[in-house]
Amino acid sequence: MAEFVQVLDPGHGGHDPGAVANGLREKDLTLKIALYTRDYIHELYEGVKVYLTREQDVFLSLSERAAFANRLGATHFCSIHINAGGGDGFESFIYSGSYANKSKTNALRNALHDVIIAETGFKDRGKKEANLAVLRETTMPAVLTENGFIDNRNNADFLKSDANLRKIALAHAHGLAKAHDWKTKANSVSKLSAGKLYRVQVGAFANRENAECLAEELKKKGYPAIIV
Ligand SMILES: [Zn+2]
């Protein structure tokens, strides 16, 4: 099966900081979220290769970002931004024109949008359409996410925490996986989730030997097992 090529596009960069407020710069936040999202996707899902339009603090024009994804023959494009202008919460965009794969593009966006709202707790500002260059010029289904308002005190406080940037990233990974029906890797049972480790108890024994026996079984199957 051909590999799924997911392009992530951290908004702004270099001499373009994007929105700036409350001691935060959009270009820094979008890069961190995109890098974390890439790592989560590679860690959790099979058959997906993630490429970033930029991995450093460099400037790229909007057309260069779209051309990068087109050249790669990407399956899907996701641009990551932080909002500004006095609002509160999360919104997502697809291209507003009329085009062949619009209903598919919208369905993919809806799945991603709903997971991000559910996992981040952002106020839902809605599923929107706009004539944005990165969405218009990409030839594959494309979405742009606006992850909170940098000039909203509550949103900015949320965005100041690295654990919350990871939470937003993991929500992007989960949402894209749901949208595209990616397969979970077999050995990804216990994973760091936004800085928290979830534990699953698989047995309770009166006899330590029996516990050690099960732990050995689990280790053979590739699960990290700890006896408490
Ligand atoms: Zn932006």
Tab-separated table of C-alpha atoms and ligand atoms in Angstrom:
chain	number	residue	atom	x	y	z
A	1	MET	CA	0.000	0.000	0.000
A	2	ALA	CA	1.282	3.405	-0.863
A	3	GLU	CA	2.401	5.485	2.065
A	4	PHE	CA	0.170	8.290	3.273
A	5	VAL	CA	2.002	11.606	2.950
A	6	GLN	CA	0.829	14.174	5.483
A	7	VAL	CA	2.192	17.693	5.165
A	8	LEU	CA	2.063	19.940	8.239
A	9	ASP	CA	2.569	23.657	7.705
A	10	PRO	CA	3.617	25.693	10.751
A	11	GLY	CA	2.333	29.193	10.011
A	12	HIS	CA	4.693	32.184	9.600
A	13	GLY	CA	8.437	32.118	10.465
A	14	GLY	CA	11.617	34.120	10.004
A	15	HIS	CA	10.922	37.849	9.561
A	16	ASP	CA	7.177	37.119	9.779
A	17	PRO	CA	6.339	36.421	13.439
A	18	GLY	CA	2.603	36.157	12.789
A	19	ALA	CA	0.461	37.418	15.631
A	20	VAL	CA	2.331	38.683	18.699
A	21	ALA	CA	0.840	39.335	22.148
A	22	ASN	CA	1.157	38.397	25.807
A	23	GLY	CA	4.857	37.594	25.361
A	24	LEU	CA	4.085	34.981	22.692
A	25	ARG	CA	4.843	34.832	18.962
A	26	GLU	CA	2.610	32.837	16.653
A	27	LYS	CA	5.571	31.521	14.607
A	28	ASP	CA	7.122	29.845	17.686
A	29	LEU	CA	3.889	28.201	18.821
A	30	THR	CA	2.957	26.873	15.371
A	31	LEU	CA	6.423	25.343	14.908
A	32	LYS	CA	6.293	23.561	18.273
A	33	ILE	CA	2.783	22.248	17.648
A	34	ALA	CA	3.766	20.997	14.172
A	35	LEU	CA	6.951	19.294	15.416
A	36	TYR	CA	5.066	17.606	18.279
A	37	THR	CA	2.270	16.553	15.906
A	38	ARG	CA	4.785	14.985	13.524
A	39	ASP	CA	6.385	13.042	16.375
A	40	TYR	CA	3.038	11.833	17.729
A	41	ILE	CA	1.913	10.672	14.271
A	42	HIS	CA	5.158	8.795	13.599
A	43	GLU	CA	5.019	7.258	17.077
A	44	LEU	CA	1.377	6.218	16.976
A	45	TYR	CA	0.409	5.396	13.398
A	46	GLU	CA	1.476	3.009	10.676
A	47	GLY	CA	2.092	3.861	7.033
A	48	VAL	CA	2.178	7.643	7.444
A	49	LYS	CA	5.098	9.901	6.553
A	50	VAL	CA	4.892	13.451	7.844
A	51	TYR	CA	6.717	16.365	6.224
A	52	LEU	CA	6.889	19.918	7.559
A	53	THR	CA	7.039	22.932	5.241
A	54	ARG	CA	9.557	24.339	7.725
A	55	GLU	CA	11.372	22.750	10.673
A	56	GLN	CA	13.105	25.949	11.774
A	57	ASP	CA	12.462	29.628	12.234
A	58	VAL	CA	12.640	30.533	8.538
A	59	PHE	CA	10.381	32.504	6.213
A	60	LEU	CA	8.449	30.765	3.442
A	61	SER	CA	5.870	32.436	1.207
A	62	LEU	CA	2.358	30.985	1.137
A	63	SER	CA	2.876	29.837	-2.464
A	64	GLU	CA	6.114	28.085	-1.520
A	65	ARG	CA	4.260	26.166	1.200
A	66	ALA	CA	1.594	24.985	-1.213
A	67	ALA	CA	4.175	24.176	-3.911
A	68	PHE	CA	6.124	22.064	-1.381
A	69	ALA	CA	3.066	19.881	-0.744
A	70	ASN	CA	2.176	19.694	-4.437
A	71	ARG	CA	5.726	18.649	-5.363
A	72	LEU	CA	5.682	15.921	-2.725
A	73	GLY	CA	2.390	14.599	-4.029
A	74	ALA	CA	1.042	14.901	-0.480
A	75	THR	CA	-2.184	13.120	0.442
A	76	HIS	CA	-3.304	15.840	2.844
A	77	PHE	CA	-2.162	19.308	3.922
A	78	CYS	CA	-2.720	20.829	7.361
A	79	SER	CA	-1.663	24.398	8.113
A	80	ILE	CA	-1.339	25.316	11.794
A	81	HIS	CA	-1.942	28.848	13.074
A	82	ILE	CA	-2.747	30.869	16.182
A	83	ASN	CA	-5.496	33.455	15.901
A	84	ALA	CA	-5.623	37.120	16.888
A	85	GLY	CA	-8.194	39.880	16.932
A	86	GLY	CA	-9.997	39.552	20.215
A	87	GLY	CA	-11.849	36.242	19.908
A	88	ASP	CA	-11.760	33.120	22.050
A	89	GLY	CA	-11.277	29.496	21.011
A	90	PHE	CA	-10.666	27.274	17.995
A	91	GLU	CA	-11.818	27.470	14.372
A	92	SER	CA	-10.855	25.672	11.177
A	93	PHE	CA	-10.928	26.602	7.500
A	94	ILE	CA	-11.197	24.929	4.136
A	95	TYR	CA	-10.985	26.731	0.784
A	96	SER	CA	-14.183	28.609	-0.018
A	97	GLY	CA	-14.132	28.154	-3.819
A	98	SER	CA	-15.826	25.375	-5.728
A	99	TYR	CA	-13.550	22.435	-6.499
A	100	ALA	CA	-13.666	18.727	-7.245
A	101	ASN	CA	-12.847	17.258	-3.832
A	102	LYS	CA	-14.599	19.867	-1.682
A	103	SER	CA	-17.048	17.509	0.039
A	104	LYS	CA	-14.199	15.119	0.880
A	105	THR	CA	-12.057	18.026	2.065
A	106	ASN	CA	-14.912	19.179	4.275
A	107	ALA	CA	-15.539	15.701	5.739
A	108	LEU	CA	-11.841	15.329	6.612
A	109	ARG	CA	-11.867	18.780	8.202
A	110	ASN	CA	-14.983	18.026	10.216
A	111	ALA	CA	-13.435	14.909	11.743
A	112	LEU	CA	-10.236	16.780	12.653
A	113	HIS	CA	-12.133	19.787	13.997
A	114	ASP	CA	-14.369	17.720	16.293
A	115	VAL	CA	-11.449	15.802	17.821
A	116	ILE	CA	-9.481	19.014	18.477
A	117	ILE	CA	-12.479	20.608	20.221
A	118	ALA	CA	-13.070	17.475	22.307
A	119	GLU	CA	-9.430	17.042	23.358
A	120	THR	CA	-8.306	20.628	23.917
A	121	GLY	CA	-11.388	22.105	25.548
A	122	PHE	CA	-11.147	25.183	23.281
A	123	LYS	CA	-14.417	27.040	22.731
A	124	ASP	CA	-15.778	25.996	19.312
A	125	ARG	CA	-15.911	29.006	16.934
A	126	GLY	CA	-17.054	26.868	14.063
A	127	LYS	CA	-16.147	25.170	10.803
A	128	LYS	CA	-15.424	27.896	8.283
A	129	GLU	CA	-14.458	28.569	4.671
A	130	ALA	CA	-12.093	31.237	3.352
A	131	ASN	CA	-10.089	32.130	0.273
A	132	LEU	CA	-6.652	31.456	1.776
A	133	ALA	CA	-3.640	30.947	-0.510
A	134	VAL	CA	-2.297	27.771	1.129
A	135	LEU	CA	-5.750	26.179	0.842
A	136	ARG	CA	-6.433	27.470	-2.674
A	137	GLU	CA	-3.060	26.564	-4.175
A	138	THR	CA	-2.680	23.073	-2.726
A	139	THR	CA	-3.949	20.341	-5.051
A	140	MET	CA	-4.836	17.845	-2.280
A	141	PRO	CA	-7.465	18.185	0.495
A	142	ALA	CA	-6.277	20.966	2.800
A	143	VAL	CA	-7.270	22.444	6.142
A	144	LEU	CA	-6.082	25.352	8.268
A	145	THR	CA	-6.471	25.306	12.051
A	146	GLU	CA	-6.560	28.437	14.257
A	147	ASN	CA	-5.626	27.252	17.732
A	148	GLY	CA	-6.753	29.896	20.171
A	149	PHE	CA	-6.208	33.677	20.268
A	150	ILE	CA	-2.776	34.943	21.201
A	151	ASP	CA	-4.341	38.247	22.338
A	152	ASN	CA	-6.929	36.579	24.572
A	153	ARG	CA	-5.564	36.375	28.107
A	154	ASN	CA	-7.054	32.930	28.849
A	155	ASN	CA	-6.031	31.440	25.505
A	156	ALA	CA	-2.531	32.930	25.861
A	157	ASP	CA	-2.143	31.471	29.355
A	158	PHE	CA	-3.133	28.078	27.908
A	159	LEU	CA	-0.635	28.463	25.037
A	160	LYS	CA	2.208	29.360	27.418
A	161	SER	CA	2.290	25.778	28.722
A	162	ASP	CA	4.356	23.297	26.739
A	163	ALA	CA	2.093	20.496	27.992
A	164	ASN	CA	-0.851	22.289	26.383
A	165	LEU	CA	1.008	22.689	23.073
A	166	ARG	CA	1.543	18.925	23.223
A	167	LYS	CA	-2.137	18.470	23.944
A	168	ILE	CA	-3.020	20.501	20.836
A	169	ALA	CA	-0.490	18.468	18.837
A	170	LEU	CA	-1.825	15.141	20.066
A	171	ALA	CA	-5.346	16.297	19.205
A	172	HIS	CA	-4.149	17.063	15.651
A	173	ALA	CA	-2.576	13.585	15.457
A	174	HIS	CA	-5.711	11.866	16.778
A	175	GLY	CA	-7.976	13.990	14.574
A	176	LEU	CA	-5.989	13.399	11.384
A	177	ALA	CA	-5.893	9.684	12.225
A	178	LYS	CA	-9.641	9.599	12.662
A	179	ALA	CA	-10.207	11.553	9.445
A	180	HIS	CA	-7.957	9.289	7.396
A	181	ASP	CA	-8.542	6.016	9.218
A	182	TRP	CA	-4.847	5.509	10.007
A	183	LYS	CA	-3.916	2.254	11.704
A	184	THR	CA	-2.501	2.405	15.221
A	185	LYS	CA	0.939	0.834	15.640
A	186	ALA	CA	0.741	-2.475	17.494
A	187	ASN	CA	3.231	-1.443	20.201
A	188	SER	CA	1.682	1.922	21.017
A	189	VAL	CA	-0.478	0.741	23.933
A	190	SER	CA	0.834	3.041	26.640
A	191	LYS	CA	1.817	6.458	25.368
A	192	LEU	CA	2.580	9.832	26.764
A	193	SER	CA	-0.545	11.853	26.390
A	194	ALA	CA	-0.011	15.576	26.784
A	195	GLY	CA	2.626	14.883	29.411
A	196	LYS	CA	0.540	12.334	31.285
A	197	LEU	CA	1.216	8.613	31.304
A	198	TYR	CA	-1.883	6.449	31.425
A	199	ARG	CA	-1.431	3.054	33.062
A	200	VAL	CA	-3.479	-0.043	32.400
A	201	GLN	CA	-3.680	-2.721	35.081
A	202	VAL	CA	-3.737	-6.139	33.454
A	203	GLY	CA	-3.719	-8.346	36.547
A	204	ALA	CA	-3.939	-8.488	40.372
A	205	PHE	CA	-2.317	-11.441	42.141
A	206	ALA	CA	-1.902	-12.697	45.716
A	207	ASN	CA	1.234	-14.514	44.607
A	208	ARG	CA	4.180	-12.487	43.264
A	209	GLU	CA	5.337	-15.370	41.077
A	210	ASN	CA	2.100	-15.263	39.112
A	211	ALA	CA	2.490	-11.528	38.633
A	212	GLU	CA	6.067	-12.013	37.374
A	213	CYS	CA	4.843	-14.695	35.002
A	214	LEU	CA	2.291	-12.349	33.413
A	215	ALA	CA	4.822	-9.499	33.294
A	216	GLU	CA	7.189	-11.783	31.349
A	217	GLU	CA	4.388	-12.638	28.904
A	218	LEU	CA	3.628	-8.948	28.357
A	219	LYS	CA	7.300	-8.082	27.838
A	220	LYS	CA	7.603	-10.826	25.227
A	221	LYS	CA	4.705	-9.240	23.386
A	222	GLY	CA	6.409	-5.875	23.466
A	223	TYR	CA	4.441	-4.148	26.239
A	224	PRO	CA	6.306	-2.366	29.005
A	225	ALA	CA	5.265	-4.189	32.215
A	226	ILE	CA	5.840	-3.032	35.773
A	227	ILE	CA	4.915	-4.928	38.946
A	228	VAL	CA	3.626	-2.613	41.720
B	1	ZN	ZN	-1.311	32.877	11.238
